Amino acid sequence: MLFRSGGAWKKLMGSSWVDVASGLNAAAKWSFTNFKGNFSDIALIAANGVDPVKVYNGASVSNLENAPAGMNYVTSHENRLYGAVDNSLHYSALRKPTDWNTVDESGQIVIENSNGEKISSVVGGTGKIVIFLPHSMHELYGTGPLNFRLQLITEEIGCVSHQSAVMVTGILFFLSHDGIYRYTGGASPQKDFSLPVQNIVEKVNPNAWGSVVAGTDGERYYISLPINGATEPNITLEFDPKYN
């Protein structure tokens, strides 16, 4: 078991917690994904947009070689690693997590937008990568640079907190600037299901979107929000898709 304490990652060894990484940025939020590729075993890849991208192999933490500086929102899809730097989506070579620079194998895609916004979340979905900006949403289809296809979904709805974007039974839930949305593909995201709690969502402190967190037990979506001027979450909402 790993957990973060300030600028350190700690691991439970017997009855004691020991540092497996230290000197890390204490404020930046981490994103994680599991990846095998040409590693000897499945590793945990972690990025926060400030520290170098990390690799945890179950015993020690090291920097991911050649990973783009400042990369955040790391995820995996179709045997490639993906992550964002500003408004560019970077992708590794096929099954080569340390190759980010080989022409026609790895590279980057600039997500153009009229608002000049930066990528705020990247989520690996079924058959696609979902890329969010605060006020827009895009999908990347394909398995590599030879058949990648970027599609704009909407320029009105985005994601304001990467930690709010969670897949639950194939449905992507996330927090936008005007409500909690769900997305199943094939049409724009919808927030009709969350209207009963819209009065709560409207009380979220917009200066604390970065503290929003969400998760799932495999069946339900949970999101913790800072409302009424709070800077840390002080209310947790639960949604059960089975009973709507």
Short mmCIF file of the C-alpha atoms (twelve columns), coordinates in Angstrom:
data_MODEL
# 
_entry.id   MODEL 
# 
loop_
_atom_site.group_PDB 
_atom_site.id 
_atom_site.type_symbol 
_atom_site.label_atom_id 
_atom_site.label_alt_id 
_atom_site.label_comp_id 
_atom_site.label_asym_id 
_atom_site.label_seq_id 
_atom_site.Cartn_x 
_atom_site.Cartn_y 
_atom_site.Cartn_z 
_atom_site.pdbx_PDB_model_num 
ATOM 1   C CA . MET A 1   0.000   0.000  0.000   1 
ATOM 2   C CA . LEU A 2   1.227   3.493  -0.951  1 
ATOM 3   C CA . PHE A 3   0.034   6.827  0.332   1 
ATOM 4   C CA . ARG A 4   1.190   10.396 -0.069  1 
ATOM 5   C CA . SER A 5   2.199   12.546 2.873   1 
ATOM 6   C CA . GLY A 6   3.223   16.038 1.855   1 
ATOM 7   C CA . GLY A 7   6.165   15.699 -0.520  1 
ATOM 8   C CA . ALA A 8   6.729   11.996 0.172   1 
ATOM 9   C CA . TRP A 9   5.292   8.639  -0.863  1 
ATOM 10  C CA . LYS A 10  5.151   6.106  1.935   1 
ATOM 11  C CA . LYS A 11  4.824   2.325  1.869   1 
ATOM 12  C CA . LEU A 12  3.638   0.071  4.672   1 
ATOM 13  C CA . MET A 13  6.427   -2.336 5.644   1 
ATOM 14  C CA . GLY A 14  5.228   -4.613 8.408   1 
ATOM 15  C CA . SER A 15  3.848   -2.227 11.003  1 
ATOM 16  C CA . SER A 16  5.838   0.846  9.892   1 
ATOM 17  C CA . TRP A 17  5.555   3.371  7.073   1 
ATOM 18  C CA . VAL A 18  8.774   4.019  5.141   1 
ATOM 19  C CA . ASP A 19  9.512   6.574  2.417   1 
ATOM 20  C CA . VAL A 20  9.838   5.216  -1.115  1 
ATOM 21  C CA . ALA A 21  10.093  8.734  -2.581  1 
ATOM 22  C CA . SER A 22  10.666  12.143 -1.008  1 
ATOM 23  C CA . GLY A 23  11.389  15.737 -1.967  1 
ATOM 24  C CA . LEU A 24  8.325   15.863 -4.224  1 
ATOM 25  C CA . ASN A 25  6.017   18.820 -4.708  1 
ATOM 26  C CA . ALA A 26  3.677   18.840 -1.721  1 
ATOM 27  C CA . ALA A 27  0.774   20.632 -3.433  1 
ATOM 28  C CA . ALA A 28  0.505   19.202 -6.957  1 
ATOM 29  C CA . LYS A 29  -2.148  16.520 -7.549  1 
ATOM 30  C CA . TRP A 30  -0.991  13.175 -8.949  1 
ATOM 31  C CA . SER A 31  -2.498  11.055 -11.695 1 
ATOM 32  C CA . PHE A 32  -1.707  7.342  -12.004 1 
ATOM 33  C CA . THR A 33  -1.929  4.488  -14.465 1 
ATOM 34  C CA . ASN A 34  -0.624  0.926  -14.620 1 
ATOM 35  C CA . PHE A 35  1.537   -0.007 -17.605 1 
ATOM 36  C CA . LYS A 36  3.596   -3.009 -18.699 1 
ATOM 37  C CA . GLY A 37  4.974   -2.317 -22.197 1 
ATOM 38  C CA . ASN A 38  8.579   -3.467 -22.361 1 
ATOM 39  C CA . PHE A 39  9.085   -3.174 -18.598 1 
ATOM 40  C CA . SER A 40  9.939   -6.451 -16.890 1 
ATOM 41  C CA . ASP A 41  6.655   -6.267 -14.972 1 
ATOM 42  C CA . ILE A 42  3.587   -4.052 -14.582 1 
ATOM 43  C CA . ALA A 43  4.584   -0.688 -13.107 1 
ATOM 44  C CA . LEU A 44  2.696   2.255  -11.656 1 
ATOM 45  C CA . ILE A 45  3.252   5.436  -13.685 1 
ATOM 46  C CA . ALA A 46  2.573   8.745  -11.925 1 
ATOM 47  C CA . ALA A 47  2.586   12.389 -13.051 1 
ATOM 48  C CA . ASN A 48  1.711   15.710 -11.436 1 
ATOM 49  C CA . GLY A 49  2.832   18.330 -13.970 1 
ATOM 50  C CA . VAL A 50  5.644   19.577 -11.736 1 
ATOM 51  C CA . ASP A 51  7.963   16.727 -10.740 1 
ATOM 52  C CA . PRO A 52  9.486   14.386 -13.338 1 
ATOM 53  C CA . VAL A 53  7.120   11.550 -14.279 1 
ATOM 54  C CA . LYS A 54  7.641   8.650  -11.867 1 
ATOM 55  C CA . VAL A 55  7.743   4.850  -12.185 1 
ATOM 56  C CA . TYR A 56  7.062   2.623  -9.193  1 
ATOM 57  C CA . ASN A 57  7.955   -1.049 -9.725  1 
ATOM 58  C CA . GLY A 58  6.721   -2.300 -6.372  1 
ATOM 59  C CA . ALA A 59  10.062  -1.800 -4.672  1 
ATOM 60  C CA . SER A 60  11.423  1.622  -5.639  1 
ATOM 61  C CA . VAL A 61  10.524  4.853  -7.422  1 
ATOM 62  C CA . SER A 62  12.505  6.273  -10.347 1 
ATOM 63  C CA . ASN A 63  12.043  8.868  -13.078 1 
ATOM 64  C CA . LEU A 64  10.476  7.732  -16.342 1 
ATOM 65  C CA . GLU A 65  13.220  8.164  -18.905 1 
ATOM 66  C CA . ASN A 66  12.616  10.680 -21.720 1 
ATOM 67  C CA . ALA A 67  9.118   11.591 -20.510 1 
ATOM 68  C CA . PRO A 68  8.091   15.135 -21.524 1 
ATOM 69  C CA . ALA A 69  8.884   17.749 -18.881 1 
ATOM 70  C CA . GLY A 70  5.806   19.033 -17.100 1 
ATOM 71  C CA . MET A 71  3.592   16.153 -18.213 1 
ATOM 72  C CA . ASN A 72  0.380   15.597 -16.271 1 
ATOM 73  C CA . TYR A 73  -2.828  13.515 -16.396 1 
ATOM 74  C CA . VAL A 74  -1.040  10.333 -17.406 1 
ATOM 75  C CA . THR A 75  -3.152  7.455  -18.694 1 
ATOM 76  C CA . SER A 76  -2.755  4.386  -20.903 1 
ATOM 77  C CA . HIS A 77  -4.648  3.094  -23.922 1 
ATOM 78  C CA . GLU A 78  -3.943  0.478  -26.606 1 
ATOM 79  C CA . ASN A 79  -0.413  -0.183 -25.275 1 
ATOM 80  C CA . ARG A 80  0.675   3.466  -25.243 1 
ATOM 81  C CA . LEU A 81  1.132   6.015  -22.491 1 
ATOM 82  C CA . TYR A 82  -0.536  9.405  -22.852 1 
ATOM 83  C CA . GLY A 83  -0.189  12.645 -20.928 1 
ATOM 84  C CA . ALA A 84  -0.671  16.402 -21.292 1 
ATOM 85  C CA . VAL A 85  1.679   19.377 -21.324 1 
ATOM 86  C CA . ASP A 86  -0.188  22.685 -21.587 1 
ATOM 87  C CA . ASN A 87  -2.534  22.158 -24.587 1 
ATOM 88  C CA . SER A 88  -0.575  19.288 -26.180 1 
ATOM 89  C CA . LEU A 89  -1.391  15.589 -25.780 1 
ATOM 90  C CA . HIS A 90  1.797   13.505 -25.796 1 
ATOM 91  C CA . TYR A 91  1.876   9.798  -26.607 1 
ATOM 92  C CA . SER A 92  4.648   7.209  -26.283 1 
ATOM 93  C CA . ALA A 93  5.733   4.676  -28.877 1 
ATOM 94  C CA . LEU A 94  3.866   1.356  -28.909 1 
ATOM 95  C CA . ARG A 95  4.792   -0.671 -25.798 1 
ATOM 96  C CA . LYS A 96  7.791   1.640  -25.239 1 
ATOM 97  C CA . PRO A 97  7.057   3.861  -22.235 1 
ATOM 98  C CA . THR A 98  10.479  5.536  -22.430 1 
ATOM 99  C CA . ASP A 99  10.197  6.484  -26.134 1 
ATOM 100 C CA . TRP A 100 8.485   9.836  -26.613 1 
ATOM 101 C CA . ASN A 101 10.502  11.239 -29.527 1 
ATOM 102 C CA . THR A 102 10.701  8.702  -32.376 1 
ATOM 103 C CA . VAL A 103 9.069   10.139 -35.512 1 
ATOM 104 C CA . ASP A 104 5.985   8.224  -36.722 1 
ATOM 105 C CA . GLU A 105 5.975   6.158  -33.525 1 
ATOM 106 C CA . SER A 106 5.553   8.714  -30.736 1 
ATOM 107 C CA . GLY A 107 4.766   12.408 -30.653 1 
ATOM 108 C CA . GLN A 108 2.192   14.993 -29.670 1 
ATOM 109 C CA . ILE A 109 -1.118  16.443 -30.812 1 
ATOM 110 C CA . VAL A 110 -1.955  20.079 -30.160 1 
ATOM 111 C CA . ILE A 111 -5.524  20.576 -28.933 1 
ATOM 112 C CA . GLU A 112 -6.472  23.897 -30.517 1 
ATOM 113 C CA . ASN A 113 -9.161  25.952 -28.803 1 
ATOM 114 C CA . SER A 114 -10.485 29.492 -29.120 1 
ATOM 115 C CA . ASN A 115 -10.224 30.166 -25.367 1 
ATOM 116 C CA . GLY A 116 -6.481  29.578 -25.130 1 
ATOM 117 C CA . GLU A 117 -7.065  26.999 -22.393 1 
ATOM 118 C CA . LYS A 118 -4.769  24.182 -21.318 1 
ATOM 119 C CA . ILE A 119 -5.714  20.524 -21.032 1 
ATOM 120 C CA . SER A 120 -7.360  19.867 -17.670 1 
ATOM 121 C CA . SER A 121 -7.853  16.076 -17.817 1 
ATOM 122 C CA . VAL A 122 -7.032  13.031 -19.943 1 
ATOM 123 C CA . VAL A 123 -9.007  9.806  -19.483 1 
ATOM 124 C CA . GLY A 124 -8.484  6.478  -21.211 1 
ATOM 125 C CA . GLY A 125 -11.852 5.170  -22.352 1 
ATOM 126 C CA . THR A 126 -13.205 2.220  -24.327 1 
ATOM 127 C CA . GLY A 127 -11.811 2.578  -27.833 1 
ATOM 128 C CA . LYS A 128 -10.712 6.192  -27.337 1 
ATOM 129 C CA . ILE A 129 -8.923  8.809  -25.258 1 
ATOM 130 C CA . VAL A 130 -11.075 11.598 -23.805 1 
ATOM 131 C CA . ILE A 131 -9.310  14.970 -23.549 1 
ATOM 132 C CA . PHE A 132 -10.827 17.781 -21.509 1 
ATOM 133 C CA . LEU A 133 -10.160 21.472 -21.327 1 
ATOM 134 C CA . PRO A 134 -12.082 23.595 -18.796 1 
ATOM 135 C CA . HIS A 135 -14.692 24.512 -21.431 1 
ATOM 136 C CA . SER A 136 -14.362 21.861 -24.152 1 
ATOM 137 C CA . MET A 137 -14.188 18.127 -24.679 1 
ATOM 138 C CA . HIS A 138 -12.417 16.108 -27.367 1 
ATOM 139 C CA . GLU A 139 -11.938 12.438 -28.278 1 
ATOM 140 C CA . LEU A 140 -8.938  10.784 -29.887 1 
ATOM 141 C CA . TYR A 141 -9.666  7.627  -31.856 1 
ATOM 142 C CA . GLY A 142 -7.122  5.224  -33.319 1 
ATOM 143 C CA . THR A 143 -4.185  3.146  -32.172 1 
ATOM 144 C CA . GLY A 144 -1.260  5.249  -33.377 1 
ATOM 145 C CA . PRO A 145 -0.078  8.264  -35.411 1 
ATOM 146 C CA . LEU A 146 -0.956  6.605  -38.713 1 
ATOM 147 C CA . ASN A 147 -4.674  6.391  -37.882 1 
ATOM 148 C CA . PHE A 148 -5.257  8.905  -35.074 1 
ATOM 149 C CA . ARG A 149 -8.419  10.985 -35.481 1 
ATOM 150 C CA . LEU A 150 -9.234  13.876 -33.136 1 
ATOM 151 C CA . GLN A 151 -12.896 14.819 -32.773 1 
ATOM 152 C CA . LEU A 152 -14.440 17.781 -30.975 1 
ATOM 153 C CA . ILE A 153 -17.398 16.730 -28.794 1 
ATOM 154 C CA . THR A 154 -18.442 20.117 -27.385 1 
ATOM 155 C CA . GLU A 155 -17.071 23.613 -26.847 1 
ATOM 156 C CA . GLU A 156 -19.506 24.331 -24.022 1 
ATOM 157 C CA . ILE A 157 -18.733 21.592 -21.484 1 
ATOM 158 C CA . GLY A 158 -15.342 20.742 -20.010 1 
ATOM 159 C CA . CYS A 159 -13.756 19.349 -16.867 1 
ATOM 160 C CA . VAL A 160 -12.529 21.648 -14.105 1 
ATOM 161 C CA . SER A 161 -10.980 18.922 -11.924 1 
ATOM 162 C CA . HIS A 162 -9.099  15.908 -13.215 1 
ATOM 163 C CA . GLN A 163 -9.730  14.155 -9.890  1 
ATOM 164 C CA . SER A 164 -13.487 14.360 -10.564 1 
ATOM 165 C CA . ALA A 165 -13.277 12.326 -13.810 1 
ATOM 166 C CA . VAL A 166 -14.084 8.703  -12.965 1 
ATOM 167 C CA . MET A 167 -15.297 5.746  -15.033 1 
ATOM 168 C CA . VAL A 168 -18.151 3.790  -13.424 1 
ATOM 169 C CA . THR A 169 -19.472 0.731  -15.275 1 
ATOM 170 C CA . GLY A 170 -18.449 2.228  -18.615 1 
ATOM 171 C CA . ILE A 171 -19.878 5.696  -17.891 1 
ATOM 172 C CA . LEU A 172 -17.562 8.697  -17.479 1 
ATOM 173 C CA . PHE A 173 -18.581 11.114 -14.702 1 
ATOM 174 C CA . PHE A 174 -16.922 14.515 -14.240 1 
ATOM 175 C CA . LEU A 175 -17.368 18.002 -12.817 1 
ATOM 176 C CA . SER A 176 -17.753 20.907 -15.235 1 
ATOM 177 C CA . HIS A 177 -18.035 24.599 -14.419 1 
ATOM 178 C CA . ASP A 178 -21.834 24.373 -14.317 1 
ATOM 179 C CA . GLY A 179 -22.616 20.926 -12.949 1 
ATOM 180 C CA . ILE A 180 -21.818 17.219 -12.683 1 
ATOM 181 C CA . TYR A 181 -22.019 15.428 -16.023 1 
ATOM 182 C CA . ARG A 182 -22.015 11.863 -17.282 1 
ATOM 183 C CA . TYR A 183 -20.878 10.745 -20.709 1 
ATOM 184 C CA . THR A 184 -21.616 7.483  -22.455 1 
ATOM 185 C CA . GLY A 185 -20.434 8.438  -25.955 1 
ATOM 186 C CA . GLY A 186 -22.358 9.122  -29.110 1 
ATOM 187 C CA . ALA A 187 -23.853 12.407 -27.884 1 
ATOM 188 C CA . SER A 188 -22.959 15.411 -25.728 1 
ATOM 189 C CA . PRO A 189 -22.517 14.844 -21.985 1 
ATOM 190 C CA . GLN A 190 -25.674 15.188 -19.910 1 
ATOM 191 C CA . LYS A 191 -26.285 16.519 -16.391 1 
ATOM 192 C CA . ASP A 192 -29.998 15.742 -16.059 1 
ATOM 193 C CA . PHE A 193 -29.241 12.999 -13.529 1 
ATOM 194 C CA . SER A 194 -27.523 15.493 -11.190 1 
ATOM 195 C CA . LEU A 195 -30.181 18.205 -11.253 1 
ATOM 196 C CA . PRO A 196 -31.514 17.134 -7.809  1 
ATOM 197 C CA . VAL A 197 -28.179 18.256 -6.314  1 
ATOM 198 C CA . GLN A 198 -27.591 21.237 -8.596  1 
ATOM 199 C CA . ASN A 199 -28.249 23.614 -5.703  1 
ATOM 200 C CA . ILE A 200 -25.289 22.045 -3.885  1 
ATOM 201 C CA . VAL A 201 -22.997 22.075 -6.934  1 
ATOM 202 C CA . GLU A 202 -23.704 25.772 -7.444  1 
ATOM 203 C CA . LYS A 203 -22.230 26.401 -3.980  1 
ATOM 204 C CA . VAL A 204 -18.848 24.888 -4.921  1 
ATOM 205 C CA . ASN A 205 -15.990 27.337 -4.390  1 
ATOM 206 C CA . PRO A 206 -14.579 27.935 -7.915  1 
ATOM 207 C CA . ASN A 207 -11.234 28.867 -6.384  1 
ATOM 208 C CA . ALA A 208 -10.995 25.356 -4.918  1 
ATOM 209 C CA . TRP A 209 -11.819 23.202 -7.945  1 
ATOM 210 C CA . GLY A 210 -8.376  21.670 -7.577  1 
ATOM 211 C CA . SER A 211 -9.363  20.131 -4.236  1 
ATOM 212 C CA . VAL A 212 -12.356 18.247 -5.652  1 
ATOM 213 C CA . VAL A 213 -11.920 14.467 -5.481  1 
ATOM 214 C CA . ALA A 214 -14.034 11.572 -6.702  1 
ATOM 215 C CA . GLY A 215 -13.955 7.798  -6.752  1 
ATOM 216 C CA . THR A 216 -15.962 4.626  -7.161  1 
ATOM 217 C CA . ASP A 217 -16.561 1.325  -5.407  1 
ATOM 218 C CA . GLY A 218 -17.145 -0.247 -8.828  1 
ATOM 219 C CA . GLU A 219 -20.870 0.467  -8.769  1 
ATOM 220 C CA . ARG A 220 -21.413 4.045  -7.562  1 
ATOM 221 C CA . TYR A 221 -19.891 7.452  -8.183  1 
ATOM 222 C CA . TYR A 222 -18.724 9.476  -5.181  1 
ATOM 223 C CA . ILE A 223 -17.601 13.100 -5.380  1 
ATOM 224 C CA . SER A 224 -16.382 15.326 -2.541  1 
ATOM 225 C CA . LEU A 225 -16.851 19.065 -2.991  1 
ATOM 226 C CA . PRO A 226 -15.767 22.269 -1.215  1 
ATOM 227 C CA . ILE A 227 -18.915 24.362 -0.814  1 
ATOM 228 C CA . ASN A 228 -19.818 27.685 0.804   1 
ATOM 229 C CA . GLY A 229 -16.320 29.141 0.522   1 
ATOM 230 C CA . ALA A 230 -14.499 26.049 1.841   1 
ATOM 231 C CA . THR A 231 -11.068 25.353 0.353   1 
ATOM 232 C CA . GLU A 232 -11.182 21.604 1.082   1 
ATOM 233 C CA . PRO A 233 -14.079 19.177 0.449   1 
ATOM 234 C CA . ASN A 234 -16.739 19.394 3.151   1 
ATOM 235 C CA . ILE A 235 -19.548 17.377 1.534   1 
ATOM 236 C CA . THR A 236 -19.632 14.052 -0.313  1 
ATOM 237 C CA . LEU A 237 -22.322 13.094 -2.817  1 
ATOM 238 C CA . GLU A 238 -23.131 9.542  -3.909  1 
ATOM 239 C CA . PHE A 239 -24.823 8.517  -7.173  1 
ATOM 240 C CA . ASP A 240 -25.990 4.986  -7.895  1 
ATOM 241 C CA . PRO A 241 -26.415 4.477  -11.685 1 
ATOM 242 C CA . LYS A 242 -28.410 1.294  -11.057 1 
ATOM 243 C CA . TYR A 243 -31.265 3.214  -9.454  1 
ATOM 244 C CA . ASN A 244 -30.471 6.618  -11.013 1 
# 
